[in-house]
Coordinates of C-alpha atoms in Angstrom, one line a residue:
X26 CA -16.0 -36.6 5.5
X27 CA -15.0 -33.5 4.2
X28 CA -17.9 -32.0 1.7
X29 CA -16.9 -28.4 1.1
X30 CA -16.5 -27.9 -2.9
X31 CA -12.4 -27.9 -3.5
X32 CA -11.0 -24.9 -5.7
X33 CA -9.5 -26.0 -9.0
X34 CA -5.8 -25.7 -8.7
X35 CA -4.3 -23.2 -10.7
X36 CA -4.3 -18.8 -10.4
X37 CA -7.0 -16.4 -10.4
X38 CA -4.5 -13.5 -11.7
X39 CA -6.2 -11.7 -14.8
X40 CA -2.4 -12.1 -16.3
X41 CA -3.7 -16.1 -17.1
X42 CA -7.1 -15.6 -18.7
X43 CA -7.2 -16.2 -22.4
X44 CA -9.3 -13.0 -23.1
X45 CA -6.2 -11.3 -21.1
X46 CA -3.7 -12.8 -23.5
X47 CA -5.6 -12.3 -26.2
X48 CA -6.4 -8.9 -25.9
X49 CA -3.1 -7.8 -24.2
X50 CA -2.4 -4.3 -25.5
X51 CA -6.0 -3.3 -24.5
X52 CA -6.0 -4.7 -21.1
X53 CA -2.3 -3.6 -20.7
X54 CA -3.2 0.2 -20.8
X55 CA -6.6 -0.2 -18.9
X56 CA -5.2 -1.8 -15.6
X57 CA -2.1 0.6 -15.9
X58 CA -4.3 3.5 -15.8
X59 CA -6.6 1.9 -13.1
X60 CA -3.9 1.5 -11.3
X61 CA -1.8 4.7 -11.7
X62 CA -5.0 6.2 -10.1
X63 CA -4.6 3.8 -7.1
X64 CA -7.6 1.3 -7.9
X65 CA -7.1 -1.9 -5.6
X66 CA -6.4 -4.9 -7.7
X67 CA -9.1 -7.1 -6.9
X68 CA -11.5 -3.8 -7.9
X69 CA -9.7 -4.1 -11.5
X70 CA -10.1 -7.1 -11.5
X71 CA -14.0 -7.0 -11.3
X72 CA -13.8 -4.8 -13.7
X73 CA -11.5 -6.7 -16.5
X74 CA -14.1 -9.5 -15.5
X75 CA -17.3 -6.9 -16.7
X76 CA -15.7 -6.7 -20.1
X77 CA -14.5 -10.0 -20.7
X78 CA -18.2 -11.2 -19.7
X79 CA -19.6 -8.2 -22.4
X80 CA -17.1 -9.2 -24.9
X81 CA -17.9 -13.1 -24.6
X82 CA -21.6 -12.0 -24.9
X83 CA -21.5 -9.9 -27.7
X84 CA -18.4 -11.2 -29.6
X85 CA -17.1 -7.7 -30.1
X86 CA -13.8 -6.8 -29.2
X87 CA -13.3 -4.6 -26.0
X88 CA -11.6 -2.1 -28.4
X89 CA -15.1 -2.1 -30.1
X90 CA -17.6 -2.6 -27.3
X91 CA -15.3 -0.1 -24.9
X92 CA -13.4 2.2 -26.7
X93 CA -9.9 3.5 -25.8
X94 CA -9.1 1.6 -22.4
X95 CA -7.5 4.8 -21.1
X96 CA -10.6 6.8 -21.1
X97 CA -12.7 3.8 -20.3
X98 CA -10.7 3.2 -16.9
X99 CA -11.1 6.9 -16.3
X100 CA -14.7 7.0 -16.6
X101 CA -14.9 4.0 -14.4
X102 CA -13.0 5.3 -11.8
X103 CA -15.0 9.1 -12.1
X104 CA -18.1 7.3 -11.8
X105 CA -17.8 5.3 -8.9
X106 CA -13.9 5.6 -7.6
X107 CA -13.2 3.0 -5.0
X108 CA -11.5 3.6 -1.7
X109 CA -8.0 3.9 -2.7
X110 CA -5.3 1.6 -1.6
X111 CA -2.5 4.3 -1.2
X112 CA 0.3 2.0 -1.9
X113 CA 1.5 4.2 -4.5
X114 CA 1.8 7.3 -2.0
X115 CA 3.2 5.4 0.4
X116 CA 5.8 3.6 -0.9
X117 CA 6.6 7.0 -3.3
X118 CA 6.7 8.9 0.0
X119 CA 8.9 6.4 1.3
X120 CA 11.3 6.2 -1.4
X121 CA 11.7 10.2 -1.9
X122 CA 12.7 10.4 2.1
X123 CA 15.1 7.3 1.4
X124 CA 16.7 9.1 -1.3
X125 CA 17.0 12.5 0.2
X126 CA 18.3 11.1 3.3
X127 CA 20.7 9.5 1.2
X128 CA 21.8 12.3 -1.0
X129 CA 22.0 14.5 2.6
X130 CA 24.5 11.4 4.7
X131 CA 26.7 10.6 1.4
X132 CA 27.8 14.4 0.9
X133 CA 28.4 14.4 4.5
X134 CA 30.9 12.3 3.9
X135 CA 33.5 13.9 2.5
X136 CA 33.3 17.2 4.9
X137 CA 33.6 14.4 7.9
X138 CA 37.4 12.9 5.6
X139 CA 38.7 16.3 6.3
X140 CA 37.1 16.7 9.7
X141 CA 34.9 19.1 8.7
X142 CA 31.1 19.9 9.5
X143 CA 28.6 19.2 6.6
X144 CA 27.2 23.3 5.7
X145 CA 24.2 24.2 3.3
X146 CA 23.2 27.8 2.1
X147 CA 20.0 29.1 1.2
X148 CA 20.4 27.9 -2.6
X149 CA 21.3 24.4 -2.1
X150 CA 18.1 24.1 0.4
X151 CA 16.4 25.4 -1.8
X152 CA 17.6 23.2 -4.6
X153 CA 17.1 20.3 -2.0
X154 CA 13.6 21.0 -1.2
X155 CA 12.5 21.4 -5.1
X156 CA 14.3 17.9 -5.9
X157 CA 11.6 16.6 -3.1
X158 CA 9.0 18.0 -4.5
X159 CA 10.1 16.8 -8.0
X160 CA 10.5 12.7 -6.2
X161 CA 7.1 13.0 -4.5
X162 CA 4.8 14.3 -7.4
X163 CA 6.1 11.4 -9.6
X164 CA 2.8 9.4 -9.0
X165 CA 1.2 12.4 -10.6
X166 CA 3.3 12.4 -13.2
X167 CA 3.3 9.0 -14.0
X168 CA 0.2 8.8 -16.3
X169 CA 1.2 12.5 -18.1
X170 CA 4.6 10.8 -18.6
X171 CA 3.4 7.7 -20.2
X172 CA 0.6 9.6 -22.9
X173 CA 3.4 12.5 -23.8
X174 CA 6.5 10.9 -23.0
X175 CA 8.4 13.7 -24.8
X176 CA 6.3 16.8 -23.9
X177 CA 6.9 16.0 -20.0
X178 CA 9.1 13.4 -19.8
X179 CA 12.2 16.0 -21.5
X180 CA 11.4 18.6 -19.3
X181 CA 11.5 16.4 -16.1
X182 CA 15.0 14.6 -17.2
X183 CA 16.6 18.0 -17.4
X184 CA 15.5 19.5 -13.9
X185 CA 16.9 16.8 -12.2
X186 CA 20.5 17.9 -13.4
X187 CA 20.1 21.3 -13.7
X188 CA 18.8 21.1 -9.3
X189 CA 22.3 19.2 -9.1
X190 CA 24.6 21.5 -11.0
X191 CA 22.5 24.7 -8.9
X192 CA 23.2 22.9 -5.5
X193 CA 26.9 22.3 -6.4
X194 CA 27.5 26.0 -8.8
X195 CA 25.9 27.5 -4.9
X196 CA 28.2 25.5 -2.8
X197 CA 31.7 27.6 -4.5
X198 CA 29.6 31.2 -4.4
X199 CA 30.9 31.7 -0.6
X200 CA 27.1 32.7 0.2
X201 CA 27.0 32.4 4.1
X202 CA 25.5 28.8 5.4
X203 CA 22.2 28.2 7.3
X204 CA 22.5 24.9 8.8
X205 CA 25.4 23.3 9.8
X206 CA 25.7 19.8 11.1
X207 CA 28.0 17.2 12.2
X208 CA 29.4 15.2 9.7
X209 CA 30.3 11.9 11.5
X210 CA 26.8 11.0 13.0
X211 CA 24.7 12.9 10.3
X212 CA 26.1 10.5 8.2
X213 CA 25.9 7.3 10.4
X214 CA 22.8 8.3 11.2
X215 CA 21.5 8.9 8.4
X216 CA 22.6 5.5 6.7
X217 CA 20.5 4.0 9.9
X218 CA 17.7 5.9 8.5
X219 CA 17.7 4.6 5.4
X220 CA 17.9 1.1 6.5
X221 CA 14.9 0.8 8.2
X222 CA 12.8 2.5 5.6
X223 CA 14.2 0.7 3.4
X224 CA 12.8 -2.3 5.8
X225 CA 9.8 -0.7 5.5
X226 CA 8.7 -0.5 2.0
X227 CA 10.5 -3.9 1.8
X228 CA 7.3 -4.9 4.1
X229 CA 4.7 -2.7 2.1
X230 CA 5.6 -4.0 -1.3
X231 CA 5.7 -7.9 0.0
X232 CA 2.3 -7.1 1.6
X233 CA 1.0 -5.4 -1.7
X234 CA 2.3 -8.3 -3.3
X235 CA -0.4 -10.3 -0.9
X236 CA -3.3 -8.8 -1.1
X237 CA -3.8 -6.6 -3.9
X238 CA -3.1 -8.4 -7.0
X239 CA -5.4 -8.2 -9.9
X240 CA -7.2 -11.2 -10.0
X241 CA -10.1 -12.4 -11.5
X242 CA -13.9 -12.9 -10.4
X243 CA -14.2 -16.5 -12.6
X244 CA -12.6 -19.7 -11.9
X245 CA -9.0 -20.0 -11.7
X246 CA -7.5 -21.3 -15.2
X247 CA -6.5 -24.7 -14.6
X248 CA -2.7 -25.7 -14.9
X249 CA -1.6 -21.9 -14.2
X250 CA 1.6 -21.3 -12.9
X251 CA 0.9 -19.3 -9.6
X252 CA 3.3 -17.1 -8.3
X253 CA 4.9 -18.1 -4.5
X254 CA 4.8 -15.9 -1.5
X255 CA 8.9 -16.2 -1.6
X256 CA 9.4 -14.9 -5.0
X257 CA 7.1 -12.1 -4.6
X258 CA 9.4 -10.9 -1.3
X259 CA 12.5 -11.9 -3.1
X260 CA 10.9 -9.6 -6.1
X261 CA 10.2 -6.6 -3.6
X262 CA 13.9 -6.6 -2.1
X263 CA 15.6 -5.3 -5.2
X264 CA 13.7 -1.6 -5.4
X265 CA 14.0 -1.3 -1.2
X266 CA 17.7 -2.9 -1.5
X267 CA 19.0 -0.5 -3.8
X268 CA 19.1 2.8 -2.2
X269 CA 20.9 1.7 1.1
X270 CA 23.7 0.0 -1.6
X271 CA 24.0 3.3 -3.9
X272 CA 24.5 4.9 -0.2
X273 CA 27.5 2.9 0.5
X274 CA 28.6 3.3 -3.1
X275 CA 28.7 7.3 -3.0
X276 CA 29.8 7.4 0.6
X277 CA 32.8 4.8 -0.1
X278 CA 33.7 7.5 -3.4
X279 CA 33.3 10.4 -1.3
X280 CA 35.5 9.1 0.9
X281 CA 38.2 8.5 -1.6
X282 CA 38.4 11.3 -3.5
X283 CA 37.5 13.6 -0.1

């Protein structure tokens, strides 16, 4: 006979408490700024657990016992910062190589139409390499953006296409190019590329999805609904899906109007 205590059914996700739900706006902004400086979930979780204990204790709210949740997170996580996860690095790092190798194969595309070879100059390097930076500081960017959405966020929207119109204004200048490549398997190839990173952040988002949700230290709330294994991978194929599909959308455009 079988005497090991059974778990109540139902989910240990913070996202089901009552204090969670009832407090939403406060616990909102805390675990997004927990988690924007790459806190595992269970950690926030322990934490959201502190204050829901102080707040049952006391009866204040956690606005009143805790202050602003964005400073209260970052004092938490100056004080005693966790081993990070680095999900957010790596799936940022993945995306911004994902992206560049598409931007790189679907303007080969049209040079390979007219049986030409696919030729950059110094400028639209240039322009190339400061649209990388740009994708791969987003995580740092993230939390600025968010508090001052104007201040940074207006800035950032217009260097995106100001790098563009630079890279294309530098391709009709006749400066001499620095690399040339071949069109046909640079572009191939580089759809290839894309495919399995795309596989691969597929797999690190399902596995984030696993083991590093923000759940909480007390019971599980009884009658929750729980979220399946399933929907969580069917969740993470839309971000890894779309890049490889807005690759064969620009390729199949470049094409036609090569």
């Amino acid at each position: 006979m079988n005497t090991t205590p059974r778990t109540p059914a139902g989910s240990r996700e913070v996202w089901q408490r009552p204090f969670v739900q009832a407090h939403q706006k406060w616990c909102d902004d805390f675990v997004i700024e927990l988690r924007l400086r790459d806190v595992p979930g269970p950690v926030i979780g322990e934490h959201l657990g502190e204050v829901e204990a102080h707040c049952a204790e006391t009866g204040e709210t956690p606005s009143e016992a805790f202050g602003d949740p964005t400073d209260y997170a970052r004092q938490l996580h100056e004080s005693g910062s966790p081993e990070p996860v680095s999900g957010v690095w790596k799936i940022t790092v993945l995306s911004a190589a994902q992206v560049l190798a598409m931007l790189v194969g679907a303007a080969a595309v049209a040079p390979w139409a007219r049986g030409e070879r696919l030729s950059y100059n110094a400028v639209q390097l240039a322009c190339l390499g400061v649209f990388l930076l740009v994708l791969l500081s987003l995580p740092k960017l993230l939390s600025p953006l968010m508090r001052h959405p104007l201040a940074v966020g207006l800035p950032l929207a217009a260097l995106v296409p100001l790098v563009a119109v630079g890279a294309a204004a530098a391709g009709r200048l006749g400066l001499p190019a620095v690399l040339t490549l071949p069109a046909p398997a640079l572009s191939l190839g580089l759809f290839v590329v894309v495919g399995v990173l795309a596989f691969v952040e597929h797999r690190e988002l399902a596995c984030d999805g696993d083991g590093d949700l923000v759940t909480s230290p007390f019971a599980p709330v009884p009658g929750a609904p729980r979220v399946g294994e399933r929907r969580r991978r069917l969740a993470a194929l839309v971000p890894s899906c779309s890049v490889p599909v807005a690759y064969l959308v620009l390729a199949a455009v470049s094409w036609v109007f090569a």
